[in-house]
Every structure is written in C-alpha cells, then in structure tokens.
mmCIF file with all atom_site columns, C-alpha atoms in Angstrom:
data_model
loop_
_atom_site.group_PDB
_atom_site.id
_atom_site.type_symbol
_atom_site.label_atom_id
_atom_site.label_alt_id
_atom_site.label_comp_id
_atom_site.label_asym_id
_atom_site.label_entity_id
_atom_site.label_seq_id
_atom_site.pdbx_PDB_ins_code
_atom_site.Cartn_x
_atom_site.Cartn_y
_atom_site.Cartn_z
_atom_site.occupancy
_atom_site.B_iso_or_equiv
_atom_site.pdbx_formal_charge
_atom_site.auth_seq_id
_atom_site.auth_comp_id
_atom_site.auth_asym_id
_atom_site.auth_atom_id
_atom_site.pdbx_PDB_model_num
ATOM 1   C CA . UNK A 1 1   ? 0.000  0.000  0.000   1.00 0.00 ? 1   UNK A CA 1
ATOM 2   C CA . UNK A 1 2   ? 2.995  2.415  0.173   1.00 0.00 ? 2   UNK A CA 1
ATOM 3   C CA . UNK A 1 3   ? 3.183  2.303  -3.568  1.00 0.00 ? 3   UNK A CA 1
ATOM 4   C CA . UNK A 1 4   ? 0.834  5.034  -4.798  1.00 0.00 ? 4   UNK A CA 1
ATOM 5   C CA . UNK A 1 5   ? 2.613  7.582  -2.319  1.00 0.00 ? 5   UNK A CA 1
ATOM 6   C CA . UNK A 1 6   ? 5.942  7.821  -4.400  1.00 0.00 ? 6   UNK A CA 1
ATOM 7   C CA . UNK A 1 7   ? 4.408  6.857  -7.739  1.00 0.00 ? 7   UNK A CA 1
ATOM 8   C CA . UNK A 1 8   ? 1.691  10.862 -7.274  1.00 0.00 ? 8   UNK A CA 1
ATOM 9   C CA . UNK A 1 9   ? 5.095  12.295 -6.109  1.00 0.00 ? 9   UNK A CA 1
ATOM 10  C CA . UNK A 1 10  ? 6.663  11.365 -9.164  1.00 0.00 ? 10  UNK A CA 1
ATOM 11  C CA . UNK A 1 11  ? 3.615  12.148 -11.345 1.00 0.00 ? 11  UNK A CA 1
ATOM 12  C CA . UNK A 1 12  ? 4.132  15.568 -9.727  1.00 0.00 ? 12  UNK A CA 1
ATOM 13  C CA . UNK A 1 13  ? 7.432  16.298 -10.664 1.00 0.00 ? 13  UNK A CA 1
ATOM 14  C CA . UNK A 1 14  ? 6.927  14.734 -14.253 1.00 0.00 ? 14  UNK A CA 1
ATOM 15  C CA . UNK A 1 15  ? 4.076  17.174 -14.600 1.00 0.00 ? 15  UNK A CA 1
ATOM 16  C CA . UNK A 1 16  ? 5.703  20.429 -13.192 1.00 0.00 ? 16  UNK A CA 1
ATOM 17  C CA . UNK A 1 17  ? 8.855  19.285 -16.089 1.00 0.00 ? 17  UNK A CA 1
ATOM 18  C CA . UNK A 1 18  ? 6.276  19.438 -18.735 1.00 0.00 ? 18  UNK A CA 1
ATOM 19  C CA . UNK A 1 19  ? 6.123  23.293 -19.325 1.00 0.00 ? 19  UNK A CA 1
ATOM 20  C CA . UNK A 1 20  ? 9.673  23.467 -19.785 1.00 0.00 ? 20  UNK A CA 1
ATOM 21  C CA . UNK A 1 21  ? 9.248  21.160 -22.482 1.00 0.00 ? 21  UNK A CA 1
ATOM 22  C CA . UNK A 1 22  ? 7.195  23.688 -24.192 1.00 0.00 ? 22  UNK A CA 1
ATOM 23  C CA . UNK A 1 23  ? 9.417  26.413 -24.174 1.00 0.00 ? 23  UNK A CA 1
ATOM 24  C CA . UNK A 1 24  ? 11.987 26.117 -27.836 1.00 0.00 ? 24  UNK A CA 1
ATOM 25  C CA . UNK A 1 25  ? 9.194  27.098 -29.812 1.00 0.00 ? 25  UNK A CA 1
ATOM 26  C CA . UNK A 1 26  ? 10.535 31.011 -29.488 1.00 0.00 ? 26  UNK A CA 1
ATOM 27  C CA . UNK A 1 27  ? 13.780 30.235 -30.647 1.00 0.00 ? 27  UNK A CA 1
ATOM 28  C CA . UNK A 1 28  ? 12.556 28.043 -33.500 1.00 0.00 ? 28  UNK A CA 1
ATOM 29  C CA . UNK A 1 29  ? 10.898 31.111 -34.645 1.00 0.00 ? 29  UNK A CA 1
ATOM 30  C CA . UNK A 1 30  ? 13.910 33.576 -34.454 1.00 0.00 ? 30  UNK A CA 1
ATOM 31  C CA . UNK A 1 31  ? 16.080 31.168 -35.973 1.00 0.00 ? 31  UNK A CA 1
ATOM 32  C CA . UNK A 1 32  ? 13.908 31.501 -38.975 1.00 0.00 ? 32  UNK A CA 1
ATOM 33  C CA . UNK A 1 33  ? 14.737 35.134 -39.272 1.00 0.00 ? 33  UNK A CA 1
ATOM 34  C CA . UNK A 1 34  ? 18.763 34.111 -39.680 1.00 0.00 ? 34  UNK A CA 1
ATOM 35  C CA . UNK A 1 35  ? 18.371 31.494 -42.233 1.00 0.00 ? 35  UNK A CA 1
ATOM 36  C CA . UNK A 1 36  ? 21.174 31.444 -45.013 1.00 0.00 ? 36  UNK A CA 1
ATOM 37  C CA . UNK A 1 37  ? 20.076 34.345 -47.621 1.00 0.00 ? 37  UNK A CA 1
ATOM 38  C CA . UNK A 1 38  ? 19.410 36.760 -44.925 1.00 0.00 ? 38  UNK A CA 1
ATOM 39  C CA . UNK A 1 39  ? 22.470 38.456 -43.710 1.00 0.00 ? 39  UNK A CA 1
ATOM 40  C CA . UNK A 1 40  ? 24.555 41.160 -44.990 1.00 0.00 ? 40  UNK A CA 1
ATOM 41  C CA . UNK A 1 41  ? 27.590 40.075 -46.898 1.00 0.00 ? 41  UNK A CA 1
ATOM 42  C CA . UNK A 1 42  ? 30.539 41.992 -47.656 1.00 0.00 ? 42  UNK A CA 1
ATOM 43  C CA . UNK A 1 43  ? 33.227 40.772 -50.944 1.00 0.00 ? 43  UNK A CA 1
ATOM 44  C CA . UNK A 1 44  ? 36.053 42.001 -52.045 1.00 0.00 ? 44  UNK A CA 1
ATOM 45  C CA . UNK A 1 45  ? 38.415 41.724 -55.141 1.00 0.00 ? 45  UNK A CA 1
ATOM 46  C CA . UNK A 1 46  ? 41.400 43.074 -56.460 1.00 0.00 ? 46  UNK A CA 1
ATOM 47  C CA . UNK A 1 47  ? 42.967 42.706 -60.036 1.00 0.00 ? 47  UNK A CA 1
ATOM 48  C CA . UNK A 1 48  ? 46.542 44.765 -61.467 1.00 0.00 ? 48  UNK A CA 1
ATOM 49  C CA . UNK A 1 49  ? 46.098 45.201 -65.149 1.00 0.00 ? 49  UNK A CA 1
ATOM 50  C CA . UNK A 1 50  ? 48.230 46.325 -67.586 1.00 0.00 ? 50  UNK A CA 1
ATOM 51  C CA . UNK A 1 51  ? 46.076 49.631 -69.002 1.00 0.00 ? 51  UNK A CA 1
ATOM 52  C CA . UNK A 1 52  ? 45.586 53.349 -68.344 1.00 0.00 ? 52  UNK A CA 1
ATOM 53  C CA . UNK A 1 53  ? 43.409 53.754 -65.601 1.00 0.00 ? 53  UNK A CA 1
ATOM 54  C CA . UNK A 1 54  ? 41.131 55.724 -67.379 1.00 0.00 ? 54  UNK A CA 1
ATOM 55  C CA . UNK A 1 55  ? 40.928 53.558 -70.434 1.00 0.00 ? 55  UNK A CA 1
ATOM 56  C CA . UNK A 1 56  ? 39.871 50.920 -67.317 1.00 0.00 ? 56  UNK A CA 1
ATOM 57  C CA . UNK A 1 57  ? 37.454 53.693 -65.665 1.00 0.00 ? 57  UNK A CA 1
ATOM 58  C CA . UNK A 1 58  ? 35.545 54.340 -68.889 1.00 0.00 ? 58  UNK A CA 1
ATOM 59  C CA . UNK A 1 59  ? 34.670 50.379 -69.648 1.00 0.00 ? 59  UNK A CA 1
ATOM 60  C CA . UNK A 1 60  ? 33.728 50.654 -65.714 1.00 0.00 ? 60  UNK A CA 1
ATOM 61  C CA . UNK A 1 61  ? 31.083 53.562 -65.985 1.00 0.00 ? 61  UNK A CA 1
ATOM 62  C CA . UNK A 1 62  ? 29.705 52.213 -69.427 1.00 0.00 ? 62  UNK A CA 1
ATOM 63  C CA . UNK A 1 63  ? 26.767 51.138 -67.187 1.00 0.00 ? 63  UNK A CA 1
ATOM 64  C CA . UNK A 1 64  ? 24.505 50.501 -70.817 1.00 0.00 ? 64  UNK A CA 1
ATOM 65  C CA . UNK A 1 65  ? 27.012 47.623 -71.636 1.00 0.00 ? 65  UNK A CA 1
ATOM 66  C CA . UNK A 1 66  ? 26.779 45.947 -68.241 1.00 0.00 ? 66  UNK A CA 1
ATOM 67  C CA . UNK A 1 67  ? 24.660 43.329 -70.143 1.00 0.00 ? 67  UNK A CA 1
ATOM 68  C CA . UNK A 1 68  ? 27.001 42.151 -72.250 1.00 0.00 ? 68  UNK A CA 1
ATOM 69  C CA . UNK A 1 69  ? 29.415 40.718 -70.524 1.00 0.00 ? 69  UNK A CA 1
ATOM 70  C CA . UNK A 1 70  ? 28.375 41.033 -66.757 1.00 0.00 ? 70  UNK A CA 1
ATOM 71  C CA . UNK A 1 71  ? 27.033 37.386 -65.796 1.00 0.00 ? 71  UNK A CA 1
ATOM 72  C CA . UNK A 1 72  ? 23.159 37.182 -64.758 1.00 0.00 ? 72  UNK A CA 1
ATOM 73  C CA . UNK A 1 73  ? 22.823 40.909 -65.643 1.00 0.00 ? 73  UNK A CA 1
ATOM 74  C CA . UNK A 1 74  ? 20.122 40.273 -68.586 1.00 0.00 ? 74  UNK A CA 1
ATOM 75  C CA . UNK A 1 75  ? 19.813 44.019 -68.965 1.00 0.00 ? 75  UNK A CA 1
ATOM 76  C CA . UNK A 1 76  ? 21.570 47.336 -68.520 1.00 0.00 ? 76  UNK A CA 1
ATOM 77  C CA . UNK A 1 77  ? 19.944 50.629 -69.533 1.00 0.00 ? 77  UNK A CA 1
ATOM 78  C CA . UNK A 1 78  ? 20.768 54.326 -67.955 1.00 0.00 ? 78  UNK A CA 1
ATOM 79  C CA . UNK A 1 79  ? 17.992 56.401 -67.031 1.00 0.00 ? 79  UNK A CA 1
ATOM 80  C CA . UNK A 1 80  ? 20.125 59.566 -65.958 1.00 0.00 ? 80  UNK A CA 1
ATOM 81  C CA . UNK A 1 81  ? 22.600 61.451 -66.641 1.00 0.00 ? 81  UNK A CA 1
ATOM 82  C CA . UNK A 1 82  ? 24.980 64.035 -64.884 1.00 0.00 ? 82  UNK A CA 1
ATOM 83  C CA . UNK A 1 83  ? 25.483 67.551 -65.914 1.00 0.00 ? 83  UNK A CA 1
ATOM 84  C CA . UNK A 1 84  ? 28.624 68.007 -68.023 1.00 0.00 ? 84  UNK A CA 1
ATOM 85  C CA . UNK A 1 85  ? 31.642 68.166 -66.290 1.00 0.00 ? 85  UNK A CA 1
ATOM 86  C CA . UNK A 1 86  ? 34.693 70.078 -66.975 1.00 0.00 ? 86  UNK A CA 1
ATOM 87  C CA . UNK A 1 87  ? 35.758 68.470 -69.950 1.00 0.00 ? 87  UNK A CA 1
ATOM 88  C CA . UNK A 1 88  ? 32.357 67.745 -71.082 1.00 0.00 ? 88  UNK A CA 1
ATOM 89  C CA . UNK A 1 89  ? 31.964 64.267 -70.318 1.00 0.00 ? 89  UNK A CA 1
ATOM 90  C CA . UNK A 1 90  ? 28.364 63.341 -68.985 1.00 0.00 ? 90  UNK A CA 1
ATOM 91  C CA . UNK A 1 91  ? 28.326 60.575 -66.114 1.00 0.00 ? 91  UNK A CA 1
ATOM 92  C CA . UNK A 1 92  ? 25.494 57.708 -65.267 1.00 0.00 ? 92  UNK A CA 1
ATOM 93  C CA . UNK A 1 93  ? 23.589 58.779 -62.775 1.00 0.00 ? 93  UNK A CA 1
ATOM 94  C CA . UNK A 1 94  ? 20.583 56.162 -62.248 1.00 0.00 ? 94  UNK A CA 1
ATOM 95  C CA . UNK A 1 95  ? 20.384 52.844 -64.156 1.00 0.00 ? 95  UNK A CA 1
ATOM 96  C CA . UNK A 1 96  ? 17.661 49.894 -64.175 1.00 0.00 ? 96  UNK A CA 1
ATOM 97  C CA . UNK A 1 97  ? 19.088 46.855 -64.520 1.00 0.00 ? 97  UNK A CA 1
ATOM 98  C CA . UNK A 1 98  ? 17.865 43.216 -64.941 1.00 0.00 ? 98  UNK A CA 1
ATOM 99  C CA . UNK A 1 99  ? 19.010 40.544 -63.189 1.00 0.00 ? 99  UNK A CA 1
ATOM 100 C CA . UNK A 1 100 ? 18.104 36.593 -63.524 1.00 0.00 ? 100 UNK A CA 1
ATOM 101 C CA . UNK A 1 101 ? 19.272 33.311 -61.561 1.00 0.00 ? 101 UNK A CA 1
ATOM 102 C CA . UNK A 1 102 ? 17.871 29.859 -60.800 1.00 0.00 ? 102 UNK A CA 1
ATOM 103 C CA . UNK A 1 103 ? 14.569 30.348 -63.111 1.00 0.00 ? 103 UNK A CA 1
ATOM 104 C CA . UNK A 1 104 ? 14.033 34.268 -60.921 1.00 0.00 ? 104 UNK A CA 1
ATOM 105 C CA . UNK A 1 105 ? 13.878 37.621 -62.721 1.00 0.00 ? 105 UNK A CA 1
ATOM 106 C CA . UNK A 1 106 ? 14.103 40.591 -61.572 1.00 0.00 ? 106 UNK A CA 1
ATOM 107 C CA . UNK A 1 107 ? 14.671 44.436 -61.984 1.00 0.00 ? 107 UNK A CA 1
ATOM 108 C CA . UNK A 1 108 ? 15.811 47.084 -60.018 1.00 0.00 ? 108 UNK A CA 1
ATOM 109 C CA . UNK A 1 109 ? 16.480 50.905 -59.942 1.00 0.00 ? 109 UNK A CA 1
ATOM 110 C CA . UNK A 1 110 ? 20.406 51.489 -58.794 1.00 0.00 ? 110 UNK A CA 1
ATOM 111 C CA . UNK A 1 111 ? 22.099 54.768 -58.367 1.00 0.00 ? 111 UNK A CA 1
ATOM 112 C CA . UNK A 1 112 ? 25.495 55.660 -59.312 1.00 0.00 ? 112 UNK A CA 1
ATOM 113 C CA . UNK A 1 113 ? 27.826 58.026 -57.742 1.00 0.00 ? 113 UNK A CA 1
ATOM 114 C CA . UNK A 1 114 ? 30.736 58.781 -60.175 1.00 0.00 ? 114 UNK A CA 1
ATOM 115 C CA . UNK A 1 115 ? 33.817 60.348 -59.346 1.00 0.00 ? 115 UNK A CA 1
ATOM 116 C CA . UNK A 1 116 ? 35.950 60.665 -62.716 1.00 0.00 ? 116 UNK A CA 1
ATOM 117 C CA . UNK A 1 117 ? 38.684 58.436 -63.116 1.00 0.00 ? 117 UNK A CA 1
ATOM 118 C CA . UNK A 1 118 ? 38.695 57.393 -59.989 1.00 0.00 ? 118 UNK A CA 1
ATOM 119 C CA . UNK A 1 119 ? 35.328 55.804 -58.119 1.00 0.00 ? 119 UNK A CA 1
ATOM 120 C CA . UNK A 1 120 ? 32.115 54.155 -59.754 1.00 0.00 ? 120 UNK A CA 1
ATOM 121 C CA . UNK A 1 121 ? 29.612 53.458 -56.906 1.00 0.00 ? 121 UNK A CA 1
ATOM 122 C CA . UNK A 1 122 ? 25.825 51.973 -57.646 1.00 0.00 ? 122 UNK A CA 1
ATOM 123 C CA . UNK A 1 123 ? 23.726 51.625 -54.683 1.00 0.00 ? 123 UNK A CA 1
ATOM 124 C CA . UNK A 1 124 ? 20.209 50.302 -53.866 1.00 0.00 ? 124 UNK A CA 1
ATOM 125 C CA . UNK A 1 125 ? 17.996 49.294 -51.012 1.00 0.00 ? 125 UNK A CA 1
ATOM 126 C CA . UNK A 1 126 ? 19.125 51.323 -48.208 1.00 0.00 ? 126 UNK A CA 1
ATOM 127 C CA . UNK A 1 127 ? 22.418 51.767 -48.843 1.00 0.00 ? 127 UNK A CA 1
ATOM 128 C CA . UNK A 1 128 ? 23.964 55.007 -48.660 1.00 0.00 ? 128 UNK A CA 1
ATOM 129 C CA . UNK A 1 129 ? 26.850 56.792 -50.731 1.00 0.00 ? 129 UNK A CA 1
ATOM 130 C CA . UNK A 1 130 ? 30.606 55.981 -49.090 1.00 0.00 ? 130 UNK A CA 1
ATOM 131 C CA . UNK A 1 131 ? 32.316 58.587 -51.432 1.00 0.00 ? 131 UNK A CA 1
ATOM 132 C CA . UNK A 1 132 ? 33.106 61.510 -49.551 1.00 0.00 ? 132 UNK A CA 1
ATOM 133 C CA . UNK A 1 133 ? 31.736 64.904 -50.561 1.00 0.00 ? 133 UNK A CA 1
ATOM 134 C CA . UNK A 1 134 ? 35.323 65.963 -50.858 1.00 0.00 ? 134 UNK A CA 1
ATOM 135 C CA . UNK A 1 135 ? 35.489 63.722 -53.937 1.00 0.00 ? 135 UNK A CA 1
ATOM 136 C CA . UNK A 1 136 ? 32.359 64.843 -55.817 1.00 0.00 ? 136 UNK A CA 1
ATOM 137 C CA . UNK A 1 137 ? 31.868 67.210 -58.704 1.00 0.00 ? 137 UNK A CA 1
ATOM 138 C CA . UNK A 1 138 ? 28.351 69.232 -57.426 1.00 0.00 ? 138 UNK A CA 1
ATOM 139 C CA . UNK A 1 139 ? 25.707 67.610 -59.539 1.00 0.00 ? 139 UNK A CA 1
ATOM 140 C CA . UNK A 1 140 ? 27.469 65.527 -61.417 1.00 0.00 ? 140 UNK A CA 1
ATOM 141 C CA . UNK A 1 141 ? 27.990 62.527 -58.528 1.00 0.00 ? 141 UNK A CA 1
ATOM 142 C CA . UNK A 1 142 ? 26.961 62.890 -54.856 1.00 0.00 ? 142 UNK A CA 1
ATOM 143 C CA . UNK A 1 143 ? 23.942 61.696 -54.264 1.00 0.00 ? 143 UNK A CA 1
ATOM 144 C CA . UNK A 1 144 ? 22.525 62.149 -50.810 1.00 0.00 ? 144 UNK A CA 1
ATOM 145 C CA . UNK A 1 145 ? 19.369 60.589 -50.620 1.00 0.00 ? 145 UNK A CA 1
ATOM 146 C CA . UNK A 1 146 ? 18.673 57.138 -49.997 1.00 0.00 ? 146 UNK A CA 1
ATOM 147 C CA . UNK A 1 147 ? 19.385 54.669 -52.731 1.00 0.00 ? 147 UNK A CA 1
ATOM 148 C CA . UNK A 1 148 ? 16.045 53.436 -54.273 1.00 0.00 ? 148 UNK A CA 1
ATOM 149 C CA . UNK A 1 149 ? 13.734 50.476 -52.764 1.00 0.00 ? 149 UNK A CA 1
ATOM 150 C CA . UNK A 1 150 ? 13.574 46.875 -54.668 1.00 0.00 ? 150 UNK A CA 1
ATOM 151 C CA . UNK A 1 151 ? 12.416 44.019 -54.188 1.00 0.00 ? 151 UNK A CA 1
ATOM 152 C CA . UNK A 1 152 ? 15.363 41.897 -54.692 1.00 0.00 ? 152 UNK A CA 1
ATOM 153 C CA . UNK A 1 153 ? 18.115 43.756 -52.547 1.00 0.00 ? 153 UNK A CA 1
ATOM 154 C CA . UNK A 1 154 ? 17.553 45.540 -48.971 1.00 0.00 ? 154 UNK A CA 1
ATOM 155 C CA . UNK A 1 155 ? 20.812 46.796 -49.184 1.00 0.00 ? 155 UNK A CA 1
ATOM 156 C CA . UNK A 1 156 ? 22.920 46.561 -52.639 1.00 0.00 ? 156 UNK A CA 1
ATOM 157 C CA . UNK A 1 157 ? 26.376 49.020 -52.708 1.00 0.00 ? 157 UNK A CA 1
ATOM 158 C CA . UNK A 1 158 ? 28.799 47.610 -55.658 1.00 0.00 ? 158 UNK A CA 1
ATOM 159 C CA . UNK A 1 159 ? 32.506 49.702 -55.720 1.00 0.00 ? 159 UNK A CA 1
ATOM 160 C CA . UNK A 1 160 ? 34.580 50.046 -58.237 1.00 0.00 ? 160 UNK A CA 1
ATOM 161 C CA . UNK A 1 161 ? 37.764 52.230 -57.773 1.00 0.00 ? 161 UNK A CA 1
ATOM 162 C CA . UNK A 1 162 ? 40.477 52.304 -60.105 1.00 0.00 ? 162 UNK A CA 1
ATOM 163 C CA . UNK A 1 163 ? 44.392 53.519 -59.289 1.00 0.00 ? 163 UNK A CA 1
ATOM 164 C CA . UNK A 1 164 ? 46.968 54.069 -61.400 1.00 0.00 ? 164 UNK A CA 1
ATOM 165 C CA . UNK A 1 165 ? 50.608 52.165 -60.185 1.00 0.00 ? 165 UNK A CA 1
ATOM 166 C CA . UNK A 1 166 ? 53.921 53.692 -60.681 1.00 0.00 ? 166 UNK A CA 1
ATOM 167 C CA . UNK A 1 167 ? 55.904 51.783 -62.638 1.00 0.00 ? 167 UNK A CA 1
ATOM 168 C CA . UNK A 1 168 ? 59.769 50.526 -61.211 1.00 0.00 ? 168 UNK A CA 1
ATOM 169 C CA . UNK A 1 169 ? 62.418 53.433 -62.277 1.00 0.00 ? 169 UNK A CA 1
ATOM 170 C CA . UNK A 1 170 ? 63.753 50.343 -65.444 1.00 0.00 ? 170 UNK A CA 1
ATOM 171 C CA . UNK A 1 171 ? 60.377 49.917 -66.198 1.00 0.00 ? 171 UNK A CA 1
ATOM 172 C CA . UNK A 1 172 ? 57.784 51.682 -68.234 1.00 0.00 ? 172 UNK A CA 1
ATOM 173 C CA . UNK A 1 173 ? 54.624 49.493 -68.048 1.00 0.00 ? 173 UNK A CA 1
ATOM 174 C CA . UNK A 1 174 ? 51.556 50.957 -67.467 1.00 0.00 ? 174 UNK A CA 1
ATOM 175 C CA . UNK A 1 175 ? 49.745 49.295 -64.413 1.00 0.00 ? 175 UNK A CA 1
ATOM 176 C CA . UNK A 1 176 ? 46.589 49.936 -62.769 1.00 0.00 ? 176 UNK A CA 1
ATOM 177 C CA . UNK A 1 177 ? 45.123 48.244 -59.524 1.00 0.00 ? 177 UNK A CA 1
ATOM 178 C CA . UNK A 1 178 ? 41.168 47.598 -59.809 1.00 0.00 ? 178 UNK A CA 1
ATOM 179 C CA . UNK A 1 179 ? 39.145 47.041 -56.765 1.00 0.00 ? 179 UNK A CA 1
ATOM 180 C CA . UNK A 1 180 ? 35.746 45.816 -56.248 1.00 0.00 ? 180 UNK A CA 1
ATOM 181 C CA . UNK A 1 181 ? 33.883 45.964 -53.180 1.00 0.00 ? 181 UNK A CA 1
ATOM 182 C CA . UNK A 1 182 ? 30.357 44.706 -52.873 1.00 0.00 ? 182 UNK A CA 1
ATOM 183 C CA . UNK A 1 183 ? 27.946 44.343 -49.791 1.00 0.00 ? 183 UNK A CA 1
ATOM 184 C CA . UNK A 1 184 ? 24.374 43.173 -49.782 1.00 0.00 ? 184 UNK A CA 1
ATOM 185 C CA . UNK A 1 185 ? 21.559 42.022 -47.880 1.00 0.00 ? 185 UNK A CA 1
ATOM 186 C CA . UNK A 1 186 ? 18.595 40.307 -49.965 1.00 0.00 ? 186 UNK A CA 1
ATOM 187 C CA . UNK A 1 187 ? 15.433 41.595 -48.935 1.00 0.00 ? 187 UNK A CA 1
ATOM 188 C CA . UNK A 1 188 ? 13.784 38.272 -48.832 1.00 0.00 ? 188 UNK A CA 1
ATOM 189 C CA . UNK A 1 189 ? 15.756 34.642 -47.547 1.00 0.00 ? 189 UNK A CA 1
ATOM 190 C CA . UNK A 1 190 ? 14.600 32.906 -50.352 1.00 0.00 ? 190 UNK A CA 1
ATOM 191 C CA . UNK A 1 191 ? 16.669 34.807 -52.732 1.00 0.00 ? 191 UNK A CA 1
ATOM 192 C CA . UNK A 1 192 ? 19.660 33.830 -50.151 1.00 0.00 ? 192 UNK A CA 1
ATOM 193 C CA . UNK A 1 193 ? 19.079 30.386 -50.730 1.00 0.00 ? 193 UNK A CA 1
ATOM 194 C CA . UNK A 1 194 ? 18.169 30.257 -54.113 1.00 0.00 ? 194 UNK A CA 1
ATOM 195 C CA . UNK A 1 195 ? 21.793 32.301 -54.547 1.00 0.00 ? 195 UNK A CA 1
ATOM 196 C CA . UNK A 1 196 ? 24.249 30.623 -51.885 1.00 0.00 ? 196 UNK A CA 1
ATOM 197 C CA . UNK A 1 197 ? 26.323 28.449 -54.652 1.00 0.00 ? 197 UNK A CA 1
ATOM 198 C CA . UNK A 1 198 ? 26.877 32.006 -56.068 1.00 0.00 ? 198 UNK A CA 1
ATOM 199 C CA . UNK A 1 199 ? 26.644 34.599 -54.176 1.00 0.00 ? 199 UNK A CA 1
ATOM 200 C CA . UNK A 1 200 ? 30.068 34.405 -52.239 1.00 0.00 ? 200 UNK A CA 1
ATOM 201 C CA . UNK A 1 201 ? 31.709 34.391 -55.574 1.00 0.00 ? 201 UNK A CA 1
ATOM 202 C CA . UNK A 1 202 ? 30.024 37.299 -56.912 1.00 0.00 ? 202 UNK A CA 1
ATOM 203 C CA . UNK A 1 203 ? 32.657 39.551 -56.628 1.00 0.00 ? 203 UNK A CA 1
ATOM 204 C CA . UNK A 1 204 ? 35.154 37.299 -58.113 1.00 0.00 ? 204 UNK A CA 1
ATOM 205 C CA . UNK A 1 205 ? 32.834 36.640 -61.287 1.00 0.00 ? 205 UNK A CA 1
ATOM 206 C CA . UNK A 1 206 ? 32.588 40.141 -61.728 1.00 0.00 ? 206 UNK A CA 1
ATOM 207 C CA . UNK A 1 207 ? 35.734 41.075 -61.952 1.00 0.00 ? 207 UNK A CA 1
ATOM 208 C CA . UNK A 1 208 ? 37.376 38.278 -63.729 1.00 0.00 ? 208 UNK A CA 1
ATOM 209 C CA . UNK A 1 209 ? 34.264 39.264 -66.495 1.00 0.00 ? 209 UNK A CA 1
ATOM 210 C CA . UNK A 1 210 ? 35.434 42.837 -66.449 1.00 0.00 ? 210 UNK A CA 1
ATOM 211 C CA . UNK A 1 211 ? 39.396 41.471 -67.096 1.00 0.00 ? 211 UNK A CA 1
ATOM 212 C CA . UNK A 1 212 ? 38.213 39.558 -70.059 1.00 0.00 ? 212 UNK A CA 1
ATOM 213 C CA . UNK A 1 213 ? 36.208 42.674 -71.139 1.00 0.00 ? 213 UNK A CA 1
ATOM 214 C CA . UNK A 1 214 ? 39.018 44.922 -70.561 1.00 0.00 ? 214 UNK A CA 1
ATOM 215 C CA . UNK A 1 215 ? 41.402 42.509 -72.548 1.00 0.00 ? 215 UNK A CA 1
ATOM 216 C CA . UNK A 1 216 ? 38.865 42.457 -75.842 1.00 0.00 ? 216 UNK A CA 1
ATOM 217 C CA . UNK A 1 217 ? 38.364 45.897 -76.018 1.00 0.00 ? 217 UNK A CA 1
ATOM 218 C CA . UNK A 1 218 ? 41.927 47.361 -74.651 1.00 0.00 ? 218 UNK A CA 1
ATOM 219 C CA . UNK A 1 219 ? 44.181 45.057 -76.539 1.00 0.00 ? 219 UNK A CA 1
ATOM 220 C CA . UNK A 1 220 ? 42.682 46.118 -80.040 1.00 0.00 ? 220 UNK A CA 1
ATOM 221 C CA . UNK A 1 221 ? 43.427 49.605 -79.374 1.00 0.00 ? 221 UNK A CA 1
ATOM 222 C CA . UNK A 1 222 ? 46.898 48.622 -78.222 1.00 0.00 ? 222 UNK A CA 1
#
C-alpha cells in the first residue's frame, strides 16, 4: 500500500517538467529570421592590369554595356545622366538593370555616384553613398538621398575604384590596380538560398568578367 505515495510524487514532478518542455518554440521562430540568404555580406576583389586607368574607368562607368558581358545581368539601360563636367563628359547617374538566376527575374532601380577616373559606386535598397563629398563634382555625382527600394536587394552598394601604379624606375609598363567591393543584404531569404552556390563568388565573377572585357576591347586599341 505504500506504492501510490511515491508513484503521485513522481507524477508531480513529471508534470511540473512538462512546461519546460514547451518552451523552444521562441527560438525556432527567431532562428527563422537568420536562415542562409538573410544576412549582410561583404566581398572584395582586387585585379593589377596592364592599361591606363582611365581607359579601365571608362569600360567601368559604361553602365549601358553591363549586359554584355556582366554574368546574370540580362539588362543594362541608364535612365540619368549628370550635368557636363569640366571636360564635357556626362556621367550615369541612375540605371535599371535586370538581373536573372535559378529560373528568378528581376529588376531594379540602382544609383550611381561617379567620381571621374577614380570611383564608380551603384547603390540600392538602403544603402547610402561611401564617397566623400570631398570627392564629388556638385551635380554631377553625390547623391545624398537614400538609394532606391527593390524588391530583390535591402541593401545593394557595388565599388569600383580604379588607381593608377607607378611603374619601377627600369620599367615603363603601365599598371593599374582595380578594386571591387560589394555588400548586400537580400530583402527576402529565399533569394539567399536560391543564390548561396553564387553569391560568395560574386565579386570574383565580376571582376574576372570585367578582365576579359578589358582585354577584348583594350588590346585592339593597343
């Protein structure tokens, strides 16, 4: 007859256990807010070629061409221009560009910030100019306001800058360093996962496209 006694105790404790039990559902829920796809990620690549910086700079800002030799950009067309600077030259100032990957299209409004010779920056989503306002030309570059909403990108900033290298004092090749810097958040995890084989090698496919653009187009003139 002293079995019952221990055997309620025990149904006791098992039962006062059982909200615990209940608790993980929270974090399953925020853990679905940091799937893959969802983060911000930053790349970076750098490339020395052997032409004038601003031969290199020009094939950079022709934001029109982007299409043709930039993979998954199905189209490129500029919707702005600058003012003419100094010399006359107009800049891009706003583009809409296509983009397409694993069966998804899309297209987005990006804004450029051009600083001659130098910087070629095209933002979207929330991301804001990093060129400083020492750099810019008035109205022909700095941009102030916000970049443009889309639904592909929350935050979308894509850096080219461009350097010319002096050469050793025996040597009289031409040599310029090209950087690439690219950060962005997609505005919806799906695209992150529908991307991730990719998307950490963006900034390498970019570049190495822009090489083999730079050698077709540069070499003929040499």
């Amino acid at each position: 007859m002293a079995c019952p006694i221990p055997l309620r105790v025990n149904l006791r404790r098992i039962s006062s256990a059982r909200p615990q039990n209940f608790r993980p559902a929270a974090p399953i829920r925020r853990s679905f807010l940091t799937l893959p796809g969802s983060e911000l990620i930053t790349l970076k690549e750098t490339r020395i070629l052997p032409y004038e910086s601003s031969s290199l700079y020009t094939l950079i800002a022709d934001v029109d061409r982007y299409s043709s030799f930039i993979p998954y950009c199905q189209e490129s067309r500029v919707t702005r221009w600058s003012e003419p600077d100094t010399k006359g030259k107009r800049w891009p100032e706003q583009a809409d560009l296509k983009v397409g990957w694993g069966g998804f299209e899309e297209t987005f409004t990006s804004k450029l910030n051009c600083v001659p010779d130098t910087i070629v920056e095209a933002l979207g989503g929330d991301a804001v100019p990093a060129v400083p306002k020492q750099q810019s030309l008035g109205r022909l570059s700095r941009i102030e306001s916000p970049a443009i909403n889309n639904n592909i990108f929350k935050r979308l900033s894509t850096r080219w800058t461009v350097k010319p290298l002096s050469g050793h004092a025996t040597s009289t090749a031409v040599r310029t360093e090209v950087n690439l810097a690219i950060e962005f958040q997609f505005s919806n995890p799906i695209y992150g996962s529908l991307s991730k084989a990719v998307a950490p090698k963006v900034a390498e496919i970019m570049i190495e496209a822009f090489e083999k653009r730079a050698k077709l187009l540069l070499n003929k003139q040499g």
